[in-house]
């Protein structure tokens, strides 16, 4: 079984407002990018990592990567305007012997080794698996006038994260269809759902946050501190 990983890092981090890609900000003394890439590139069941970056960051990523011990497992490719474009570029750069692919946001540095092991095992049975957690809040569907139209039952609502894992040929087909039909999904699973293929949930953890706004850096430091204490 040959498993590849696409890590998308080609955003600009507008909501963080750091003046450069948020992935260079540090948590526990190490960049968010380094935390995430290290987690996958040092995993024994991951054969290769394609890191998708923007032209703006490319030179800095090359300089950083040249200094890390796991650099041989990582290749770089350029992303696009939308996350979906970046994922598609990453899929195209994976080597042909890949059977399965995990797609992951570089902005989620708290995924654990155990979770990666679990999703790799599950995708071999189910072919399309996404990490998710039950939502804690009550979610309302609201119309443009600000009026609540519906309140879906909370038991049926899950907040989806990454990694998301797929048989590579299935995800490539889903992306090809989306490109041809010019449709846009907010995650990979949506594109696979549009093929009519069942997508399974794998219960993840509330710690697997996406670093998006400045508050998340504080949460992130706290998550790291607690993990250090537990070790
Ligand atoms: N991403 C990407 N290519 C894009 C847009 C996003 O590879 N064109 C990546 C980001 O680098 C990030 C992940 O997708 O790792 C999730 O996106 P998000 O958290 O929205 O990051 P940004 O798009 O960088 O942030 P913002 O939306 O605030 O600008
Ligand atoms: Mg974004």
XYZ file of C-alpha atoms and ligand atoms in Angstrom, residues 11-15 22 82-83 210, ligand 2:
10
model
C -2.938 30.582 0.937
C -2.105 34.091 2.057
C -3.585 34.086 5.559
C -5.662 37.238 5.119
C -7.753 36.726 8.251
C 0.310 32.916 8.644
C -8.432 28.891 -4.550
C -7.759 26.031 -2.160
C -7.250 25.355 11.924
Mg -8.692 30.823 2.822
